[in-house]
Coordinates of N, CA and C in Angstrom, one line a residue:
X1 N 57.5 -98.9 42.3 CA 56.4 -99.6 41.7 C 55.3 -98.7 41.4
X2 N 55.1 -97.9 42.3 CA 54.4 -96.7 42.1 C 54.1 -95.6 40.9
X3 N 55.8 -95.5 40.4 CA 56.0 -94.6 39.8 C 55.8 -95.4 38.4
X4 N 55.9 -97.0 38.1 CA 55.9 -97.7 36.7 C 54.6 -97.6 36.7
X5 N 53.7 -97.7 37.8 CA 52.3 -98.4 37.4 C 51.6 -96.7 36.6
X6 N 51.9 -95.6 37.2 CA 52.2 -94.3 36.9 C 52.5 -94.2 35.5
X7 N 53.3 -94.4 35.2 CA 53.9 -94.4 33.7 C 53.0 -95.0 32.7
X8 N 52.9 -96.4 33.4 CA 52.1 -97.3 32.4 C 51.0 -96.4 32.5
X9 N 49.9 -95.7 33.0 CA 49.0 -95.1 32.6 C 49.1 -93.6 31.9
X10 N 50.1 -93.6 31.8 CA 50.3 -91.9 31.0 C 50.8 -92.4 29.7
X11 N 51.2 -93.9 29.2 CA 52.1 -94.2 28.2 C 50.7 -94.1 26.8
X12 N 49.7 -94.1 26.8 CA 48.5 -94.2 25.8 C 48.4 -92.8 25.7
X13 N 48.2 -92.0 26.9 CA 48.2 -90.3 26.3 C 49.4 -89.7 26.0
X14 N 50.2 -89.9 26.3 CA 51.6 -89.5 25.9 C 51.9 -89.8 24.1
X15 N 51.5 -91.4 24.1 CA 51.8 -91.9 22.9 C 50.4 -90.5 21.4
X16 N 49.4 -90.7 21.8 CA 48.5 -90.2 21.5 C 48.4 -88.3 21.4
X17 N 49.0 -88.1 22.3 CA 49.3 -86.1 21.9 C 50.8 -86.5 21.2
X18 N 51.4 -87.0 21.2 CA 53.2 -86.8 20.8 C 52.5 -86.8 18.6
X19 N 51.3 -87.7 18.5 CA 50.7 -87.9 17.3 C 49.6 -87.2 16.3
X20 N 49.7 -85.4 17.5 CA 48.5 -84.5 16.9 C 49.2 -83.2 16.3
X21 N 48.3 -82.9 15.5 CA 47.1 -82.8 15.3 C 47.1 -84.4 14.3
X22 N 45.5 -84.7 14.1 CA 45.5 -86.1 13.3 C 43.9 -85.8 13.1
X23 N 43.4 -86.7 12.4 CA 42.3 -86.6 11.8 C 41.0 -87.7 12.1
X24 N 40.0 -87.4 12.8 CA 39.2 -88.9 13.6 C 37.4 -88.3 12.9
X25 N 37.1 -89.8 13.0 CA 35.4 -89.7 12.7 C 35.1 -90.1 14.0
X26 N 33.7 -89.2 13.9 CA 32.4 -90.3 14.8 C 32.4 -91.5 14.8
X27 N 32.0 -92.0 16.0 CA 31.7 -93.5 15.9 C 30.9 -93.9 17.4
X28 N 30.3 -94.7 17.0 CA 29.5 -95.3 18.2 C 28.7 -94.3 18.5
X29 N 28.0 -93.5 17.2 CA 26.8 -92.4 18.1 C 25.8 -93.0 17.2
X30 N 24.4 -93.2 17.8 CA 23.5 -93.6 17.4 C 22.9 -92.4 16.1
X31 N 22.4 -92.8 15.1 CA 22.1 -92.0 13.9 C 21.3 -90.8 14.2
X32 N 20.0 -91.4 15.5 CA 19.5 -90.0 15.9 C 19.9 -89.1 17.2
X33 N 21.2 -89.3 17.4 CA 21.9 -88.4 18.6 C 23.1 -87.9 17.7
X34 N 23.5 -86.9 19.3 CA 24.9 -86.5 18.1 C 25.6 -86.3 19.4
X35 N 27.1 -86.2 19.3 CA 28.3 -86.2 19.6 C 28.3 -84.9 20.9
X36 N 28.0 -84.3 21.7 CA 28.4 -82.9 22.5 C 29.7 -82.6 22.6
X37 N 29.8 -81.4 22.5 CA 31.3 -80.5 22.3 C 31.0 -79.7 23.6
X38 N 31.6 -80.1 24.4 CA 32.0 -79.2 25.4 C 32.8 -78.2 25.5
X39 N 32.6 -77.4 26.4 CA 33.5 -76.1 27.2 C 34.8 -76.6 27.8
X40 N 35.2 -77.9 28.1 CA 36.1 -78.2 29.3 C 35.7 -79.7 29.0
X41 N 37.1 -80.5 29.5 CA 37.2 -81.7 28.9 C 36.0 -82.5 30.4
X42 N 35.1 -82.2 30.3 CA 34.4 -82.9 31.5 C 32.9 -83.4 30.9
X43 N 31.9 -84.2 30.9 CA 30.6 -84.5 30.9 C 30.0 -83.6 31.5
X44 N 30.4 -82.8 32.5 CA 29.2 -81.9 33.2 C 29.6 -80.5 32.5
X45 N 30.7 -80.1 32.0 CA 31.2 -79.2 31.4 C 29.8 -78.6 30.6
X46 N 29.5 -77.0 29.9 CA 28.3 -77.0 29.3 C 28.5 -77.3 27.9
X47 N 27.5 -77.9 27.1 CA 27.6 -78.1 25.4 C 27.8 -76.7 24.7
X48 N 28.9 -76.7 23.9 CA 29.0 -75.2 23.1 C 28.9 -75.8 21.7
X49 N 28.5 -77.0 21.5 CA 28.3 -77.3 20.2 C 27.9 -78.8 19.6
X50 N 27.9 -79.4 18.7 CA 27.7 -80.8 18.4 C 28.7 -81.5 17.0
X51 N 28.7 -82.8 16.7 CA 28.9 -83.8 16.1 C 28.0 -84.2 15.6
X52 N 27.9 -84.5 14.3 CA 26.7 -85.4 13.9 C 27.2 -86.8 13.5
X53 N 26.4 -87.9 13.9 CA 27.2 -89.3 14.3 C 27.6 -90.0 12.4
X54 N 27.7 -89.2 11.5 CA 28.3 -90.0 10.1 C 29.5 -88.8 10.2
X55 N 29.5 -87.8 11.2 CA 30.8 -86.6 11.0 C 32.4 -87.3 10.7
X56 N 32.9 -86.8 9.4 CA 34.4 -87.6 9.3 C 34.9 -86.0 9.6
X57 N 36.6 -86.4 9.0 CA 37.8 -85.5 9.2 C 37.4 -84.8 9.9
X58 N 37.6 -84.9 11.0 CA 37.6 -84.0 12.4 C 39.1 -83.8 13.1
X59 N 39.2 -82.5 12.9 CA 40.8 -82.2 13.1 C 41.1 -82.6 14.9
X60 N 41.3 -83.1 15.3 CA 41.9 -83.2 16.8 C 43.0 -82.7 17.3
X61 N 43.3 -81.0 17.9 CA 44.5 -80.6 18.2 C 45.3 -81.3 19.7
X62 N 44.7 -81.5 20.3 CA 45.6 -81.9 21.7 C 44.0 -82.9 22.6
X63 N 44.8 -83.7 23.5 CA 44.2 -84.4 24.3 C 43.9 -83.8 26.2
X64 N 43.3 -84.3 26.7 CA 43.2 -84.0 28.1 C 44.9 -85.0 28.8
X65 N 44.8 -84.4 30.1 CA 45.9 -85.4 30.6 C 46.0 -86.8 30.8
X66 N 44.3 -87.2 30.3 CA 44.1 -88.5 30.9 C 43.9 -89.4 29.3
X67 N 43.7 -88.5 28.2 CA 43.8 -89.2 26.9 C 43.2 -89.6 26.6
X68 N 41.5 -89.1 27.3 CA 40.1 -89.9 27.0 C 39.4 -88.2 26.4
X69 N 40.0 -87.4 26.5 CA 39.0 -86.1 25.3 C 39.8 -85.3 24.6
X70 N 39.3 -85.0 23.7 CA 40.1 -84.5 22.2 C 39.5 -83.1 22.0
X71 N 40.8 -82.1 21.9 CA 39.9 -81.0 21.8 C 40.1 -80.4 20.3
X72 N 38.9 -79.9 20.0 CA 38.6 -79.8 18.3 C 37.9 -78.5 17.7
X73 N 37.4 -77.8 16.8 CA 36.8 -76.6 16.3 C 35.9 -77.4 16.2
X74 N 34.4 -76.1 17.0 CA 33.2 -76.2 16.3 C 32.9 -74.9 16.3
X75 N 32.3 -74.6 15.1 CA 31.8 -72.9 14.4 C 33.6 -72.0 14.6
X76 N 33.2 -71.1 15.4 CA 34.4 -70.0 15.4 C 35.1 -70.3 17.2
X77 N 34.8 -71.6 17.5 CA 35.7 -71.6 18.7 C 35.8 -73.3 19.2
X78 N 36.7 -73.5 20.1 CA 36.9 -74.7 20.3 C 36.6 -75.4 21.2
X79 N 36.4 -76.9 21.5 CA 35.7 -77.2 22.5 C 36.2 -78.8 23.0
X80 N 35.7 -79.4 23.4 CA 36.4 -80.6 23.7 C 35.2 -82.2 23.3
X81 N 35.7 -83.0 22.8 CA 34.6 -84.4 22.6 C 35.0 -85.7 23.2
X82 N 34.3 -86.9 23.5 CA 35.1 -88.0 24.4 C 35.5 -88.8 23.1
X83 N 36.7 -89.1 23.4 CA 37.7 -89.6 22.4 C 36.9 -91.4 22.6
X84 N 35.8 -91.5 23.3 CA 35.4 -93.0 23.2 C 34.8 -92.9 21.8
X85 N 34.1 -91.5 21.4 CA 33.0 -91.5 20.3 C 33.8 -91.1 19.0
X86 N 35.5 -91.0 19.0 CA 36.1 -90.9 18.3 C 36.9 -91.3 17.5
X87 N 37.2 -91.8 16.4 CA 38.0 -92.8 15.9 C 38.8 -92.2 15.0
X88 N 40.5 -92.4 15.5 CA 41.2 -92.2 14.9 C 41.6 -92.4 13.3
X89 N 41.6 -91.7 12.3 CA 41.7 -92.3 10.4 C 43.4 -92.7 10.7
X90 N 43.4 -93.8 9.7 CA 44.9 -94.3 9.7 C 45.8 -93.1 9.1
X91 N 46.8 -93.0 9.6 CA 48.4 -92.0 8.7 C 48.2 -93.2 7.5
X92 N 49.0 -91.8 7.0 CA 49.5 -92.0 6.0 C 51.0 -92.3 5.5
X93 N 52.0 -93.6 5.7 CA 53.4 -93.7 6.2 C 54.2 -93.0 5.1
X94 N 53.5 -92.4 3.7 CA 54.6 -91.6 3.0 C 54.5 -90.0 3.1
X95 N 54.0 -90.0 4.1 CA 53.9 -88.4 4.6 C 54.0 -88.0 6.1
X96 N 54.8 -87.0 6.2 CA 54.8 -86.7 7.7 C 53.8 -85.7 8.0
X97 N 53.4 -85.8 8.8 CA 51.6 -85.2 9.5 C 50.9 -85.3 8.7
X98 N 51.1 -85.1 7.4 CA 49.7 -85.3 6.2 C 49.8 -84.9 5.0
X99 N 49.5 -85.6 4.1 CA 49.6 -85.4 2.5 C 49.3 -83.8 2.4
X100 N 48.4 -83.4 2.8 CA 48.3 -81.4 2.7 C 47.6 -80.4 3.8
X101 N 48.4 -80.2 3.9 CA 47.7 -79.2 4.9 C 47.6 -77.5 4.6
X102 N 46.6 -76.8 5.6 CA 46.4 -75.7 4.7 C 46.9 -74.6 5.8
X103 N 47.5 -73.7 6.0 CA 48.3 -72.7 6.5 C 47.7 -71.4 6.3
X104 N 47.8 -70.6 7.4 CA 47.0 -69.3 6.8 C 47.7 -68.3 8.3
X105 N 47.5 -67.0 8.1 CA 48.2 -66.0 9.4 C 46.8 -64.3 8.7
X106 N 47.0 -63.5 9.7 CA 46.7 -62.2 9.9 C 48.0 -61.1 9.6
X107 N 47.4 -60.1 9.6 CA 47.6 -58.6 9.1 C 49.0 -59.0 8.5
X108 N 49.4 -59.0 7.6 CA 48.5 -58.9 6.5 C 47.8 -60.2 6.8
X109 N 46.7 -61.0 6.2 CA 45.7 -61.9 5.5 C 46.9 -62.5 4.5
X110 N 46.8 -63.8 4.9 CA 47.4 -64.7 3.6 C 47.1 -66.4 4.2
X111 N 47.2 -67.2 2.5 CA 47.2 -68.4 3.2 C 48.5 -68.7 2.3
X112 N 48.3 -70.8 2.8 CA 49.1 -71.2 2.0 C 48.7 -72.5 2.2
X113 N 48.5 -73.4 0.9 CA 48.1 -74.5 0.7 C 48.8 -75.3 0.1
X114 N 49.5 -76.5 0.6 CA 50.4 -77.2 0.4 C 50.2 -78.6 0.2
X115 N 50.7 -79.2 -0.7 CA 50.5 -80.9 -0.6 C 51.5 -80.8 -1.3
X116 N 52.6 -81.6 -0.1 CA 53.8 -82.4 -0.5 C 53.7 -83.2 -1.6
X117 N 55.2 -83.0 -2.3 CA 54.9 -83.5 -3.7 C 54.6 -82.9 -4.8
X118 N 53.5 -82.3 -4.6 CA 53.0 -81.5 -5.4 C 53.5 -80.3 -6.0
X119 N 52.8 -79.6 -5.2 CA 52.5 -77.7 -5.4 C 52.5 -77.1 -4.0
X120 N 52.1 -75.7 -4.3 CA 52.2 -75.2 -2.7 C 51.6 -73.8 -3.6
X121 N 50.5 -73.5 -2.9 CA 49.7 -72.2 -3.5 C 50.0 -71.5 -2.4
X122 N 50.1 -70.1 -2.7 CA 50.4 -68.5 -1.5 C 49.1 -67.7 -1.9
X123 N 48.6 -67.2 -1.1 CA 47.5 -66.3 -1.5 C 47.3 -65.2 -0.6
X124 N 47.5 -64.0 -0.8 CA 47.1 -62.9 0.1 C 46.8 -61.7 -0.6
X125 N 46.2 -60.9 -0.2 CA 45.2 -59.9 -1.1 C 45.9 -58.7 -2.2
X126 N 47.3 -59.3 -2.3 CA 48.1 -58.6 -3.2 C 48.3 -59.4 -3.9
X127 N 48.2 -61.0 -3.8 CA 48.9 -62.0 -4.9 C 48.4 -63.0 -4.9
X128 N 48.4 -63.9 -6.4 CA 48.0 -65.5 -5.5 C 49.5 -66.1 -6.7
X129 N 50.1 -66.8 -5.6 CA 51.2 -68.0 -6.9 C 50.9 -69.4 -6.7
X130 N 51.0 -70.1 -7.6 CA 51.2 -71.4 -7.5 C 52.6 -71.8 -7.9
X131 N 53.0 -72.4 -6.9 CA 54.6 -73.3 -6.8 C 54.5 -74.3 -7.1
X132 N 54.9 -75.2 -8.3 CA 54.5 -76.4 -8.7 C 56.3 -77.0 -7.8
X133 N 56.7 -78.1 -8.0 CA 57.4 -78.8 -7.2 C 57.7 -79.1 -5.9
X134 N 56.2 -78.8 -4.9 CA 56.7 -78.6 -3.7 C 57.5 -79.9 -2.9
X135 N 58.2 -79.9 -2.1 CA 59.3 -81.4 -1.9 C 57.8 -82.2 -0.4
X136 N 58.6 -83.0 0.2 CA 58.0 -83.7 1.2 C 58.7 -83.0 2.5
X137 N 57.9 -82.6 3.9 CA 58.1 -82.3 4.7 C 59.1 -83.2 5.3
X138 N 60.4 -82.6 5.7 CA 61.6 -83.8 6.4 C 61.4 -83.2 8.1
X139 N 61.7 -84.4 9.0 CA 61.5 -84.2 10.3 C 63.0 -83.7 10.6
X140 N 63.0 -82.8 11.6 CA 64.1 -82.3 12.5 C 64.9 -83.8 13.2
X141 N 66.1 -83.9 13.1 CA 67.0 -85.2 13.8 C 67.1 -84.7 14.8
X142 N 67.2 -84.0 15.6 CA 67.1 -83.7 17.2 C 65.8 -83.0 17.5
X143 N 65.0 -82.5 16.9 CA 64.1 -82.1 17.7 C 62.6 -82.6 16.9
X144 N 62.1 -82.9 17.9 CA 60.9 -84.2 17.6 C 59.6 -82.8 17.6
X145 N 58.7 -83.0 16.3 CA 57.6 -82.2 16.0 C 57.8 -80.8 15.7
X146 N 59.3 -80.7 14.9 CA 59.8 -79.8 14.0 C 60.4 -80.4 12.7
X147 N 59.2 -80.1 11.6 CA 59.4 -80.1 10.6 C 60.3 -79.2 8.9
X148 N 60.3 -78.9 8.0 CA 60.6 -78.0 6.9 C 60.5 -78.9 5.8
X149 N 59.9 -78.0 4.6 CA 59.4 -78.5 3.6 C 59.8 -76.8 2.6
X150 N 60.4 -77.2 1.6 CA 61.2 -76.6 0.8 C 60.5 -76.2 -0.8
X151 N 60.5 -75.4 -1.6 CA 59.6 -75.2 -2.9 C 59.6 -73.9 -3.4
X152 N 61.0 -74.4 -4.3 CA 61.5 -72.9 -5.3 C 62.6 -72.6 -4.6
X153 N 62.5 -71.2 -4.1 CA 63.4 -70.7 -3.1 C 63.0 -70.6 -1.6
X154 N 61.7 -70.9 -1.4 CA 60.7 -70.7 -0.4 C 61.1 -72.1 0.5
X155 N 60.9 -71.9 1.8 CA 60.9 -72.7 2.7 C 59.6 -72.3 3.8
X156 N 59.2 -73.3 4.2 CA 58.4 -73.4 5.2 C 59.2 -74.3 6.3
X157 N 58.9 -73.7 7.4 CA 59.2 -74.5 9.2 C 57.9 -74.7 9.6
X158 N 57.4 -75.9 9.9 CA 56.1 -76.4 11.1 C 56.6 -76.8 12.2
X159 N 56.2 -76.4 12.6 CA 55.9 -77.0 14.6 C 54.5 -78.1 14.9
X160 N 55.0 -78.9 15.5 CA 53.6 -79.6 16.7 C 53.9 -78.5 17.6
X161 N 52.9 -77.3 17.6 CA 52.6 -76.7 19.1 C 51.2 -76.1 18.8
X162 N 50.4 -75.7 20.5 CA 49.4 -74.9 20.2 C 49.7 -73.8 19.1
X163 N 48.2 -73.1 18.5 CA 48.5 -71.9 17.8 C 47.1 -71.5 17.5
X164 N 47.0 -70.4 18.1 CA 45.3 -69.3 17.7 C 45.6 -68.0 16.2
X165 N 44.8 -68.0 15.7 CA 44.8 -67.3 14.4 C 44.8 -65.9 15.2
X166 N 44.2 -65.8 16.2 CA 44.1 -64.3 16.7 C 43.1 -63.7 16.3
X167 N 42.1 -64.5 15.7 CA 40.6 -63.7 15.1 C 40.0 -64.3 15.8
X168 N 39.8 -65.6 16.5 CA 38.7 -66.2 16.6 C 39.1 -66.9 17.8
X169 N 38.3 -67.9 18.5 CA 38.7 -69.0 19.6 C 38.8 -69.9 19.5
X170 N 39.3 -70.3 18.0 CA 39.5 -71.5 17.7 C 41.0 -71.7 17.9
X171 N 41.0 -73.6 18.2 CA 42.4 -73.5 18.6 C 43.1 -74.6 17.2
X172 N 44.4 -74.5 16.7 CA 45.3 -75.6 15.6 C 46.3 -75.9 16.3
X173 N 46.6 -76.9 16.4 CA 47.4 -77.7 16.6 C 49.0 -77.5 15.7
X174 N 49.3 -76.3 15.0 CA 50.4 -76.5 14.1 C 50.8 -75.5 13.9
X175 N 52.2 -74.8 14.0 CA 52.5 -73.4 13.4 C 53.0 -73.5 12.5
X176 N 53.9 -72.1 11.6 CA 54.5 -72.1 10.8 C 55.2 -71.1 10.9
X177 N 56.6 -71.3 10.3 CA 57.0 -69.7 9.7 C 57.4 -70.2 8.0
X178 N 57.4 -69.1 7.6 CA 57.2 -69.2 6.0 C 58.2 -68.2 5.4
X179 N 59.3 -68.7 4.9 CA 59.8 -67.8 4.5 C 59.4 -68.1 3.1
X180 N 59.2 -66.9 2.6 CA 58.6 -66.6 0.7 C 59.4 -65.9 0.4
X181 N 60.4 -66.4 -1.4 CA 61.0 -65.6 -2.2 C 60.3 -65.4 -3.4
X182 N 60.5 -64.2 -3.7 CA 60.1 -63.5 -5.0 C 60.3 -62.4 -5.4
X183 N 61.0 -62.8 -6.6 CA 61.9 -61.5 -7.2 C 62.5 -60.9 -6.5
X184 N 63.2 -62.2 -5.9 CA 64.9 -61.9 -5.2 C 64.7 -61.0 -3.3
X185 N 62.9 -60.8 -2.8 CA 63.1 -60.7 -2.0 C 62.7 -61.8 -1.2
X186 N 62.9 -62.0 0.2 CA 62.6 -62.7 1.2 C 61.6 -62.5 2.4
X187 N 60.3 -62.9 2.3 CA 59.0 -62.3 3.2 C 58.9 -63.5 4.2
X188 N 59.0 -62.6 5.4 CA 58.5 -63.9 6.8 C 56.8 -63.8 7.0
X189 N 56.2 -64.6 6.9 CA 54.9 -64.6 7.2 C 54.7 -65.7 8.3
X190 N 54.0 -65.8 9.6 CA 53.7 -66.8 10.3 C 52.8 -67.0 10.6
X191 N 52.0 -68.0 11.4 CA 51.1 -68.7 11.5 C 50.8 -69.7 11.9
X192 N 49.5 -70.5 11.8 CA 48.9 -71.8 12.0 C 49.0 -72.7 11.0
X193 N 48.8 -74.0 11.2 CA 48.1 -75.0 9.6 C 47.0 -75.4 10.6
X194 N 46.2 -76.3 9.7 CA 45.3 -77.4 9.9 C 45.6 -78.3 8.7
X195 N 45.6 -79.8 9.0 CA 45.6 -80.6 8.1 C 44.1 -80.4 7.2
X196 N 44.4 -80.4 6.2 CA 43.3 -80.5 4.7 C 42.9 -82.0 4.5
X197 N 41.9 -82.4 4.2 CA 41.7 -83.8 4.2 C 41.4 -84.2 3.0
X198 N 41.9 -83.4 1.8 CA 41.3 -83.5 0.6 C 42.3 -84.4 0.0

């Protein structure tokens, strides 16, 4: 009995990280207060930053174990907010994780900007292409928060896992590997995404 009543309280945070990264507004902050970003998913934790209470698209990479704080970028590093003051934006059901997300990695510098459907732009300080036809991200049948999304000859793999750019203390919720063809060679570049909210 112990172990159901157990469950039943982990089944809202379980349900809720198995669903990040995702995109939440402010809510319930009075116009002249704002939101505190903590150091550590706690109220006594110190403020490393703020929310301003009309703040939308707020990336949310992972939850605490209790499913009440959402941890998120503010400036060049990351911090934690109470998921009471936060509201989840509806999915989108003809997209898996999100209409576009934007992808980027270190040494070399490159990004990559994608909206399923669409296109899929590469950009790093030797090149920029735009790939018009990019397809829709398909989910892995055995392994849950492993994606690929396909465009040209090029393939991308996402993951739901942590991921740091390695510059900064900010934390994404999403990796990548990228395989890029052009002119018949094959370049691995890896990395992070964040969902784009454009």
């Amino acid at each position: 009995m112990i172990r159901l009543a157990f469950l039943l309280f982990l089944l809202p945070a379980m349900a809720l990280a198995q669903g990040l990264p995702a995109l939440f507004d402010v809510t319930g902050v009075a116009q002249a207060d704002v939101l505190n970003v903590r150091s550590a998913p706690s109220g006594s934790a110190p403020i490393i930053g703020s929310l301003h209470p009309d703040e939308t698209n707020i990336e949310v990479t992972e939850t605490n174990d209790a499913g009440t704080w959402g941890r998120l970028n503010v400036g060049e590093t990351s911090g934690w907010a109470s998921l009471r003051f936060l509201e989840r934006q509806p999915g989108d059901p003809d997209y898996a994780l999100a209409r576009s997300l934007r992808c980027f990695g270190t040494e070399p510098f490159w990004s990559l900007s994608l909206t399923q459907g669409q296109e899929a732009v590469f950009s790093s300080p030797d090149s920029q292409a735009t790939v018009p036809g990019a397809g829709l991200l398909t989910a892995s049948r055995n392994s849950p928060g492993h994606f690929a999304v396909g465009f040209n000859d090029s393939t991308a793999i996402i993951r739901r896992a942590a991921c740091s750019d390695g510059m900064s203390d900010q934390s994404f919720g999403l990796t990548i590997d990228l395989f890029l063809s052009h002119g018949g060679d094959t370049a691995l570049y890896s990395g992070c995404c964040r969902i784009d909210p454009r």
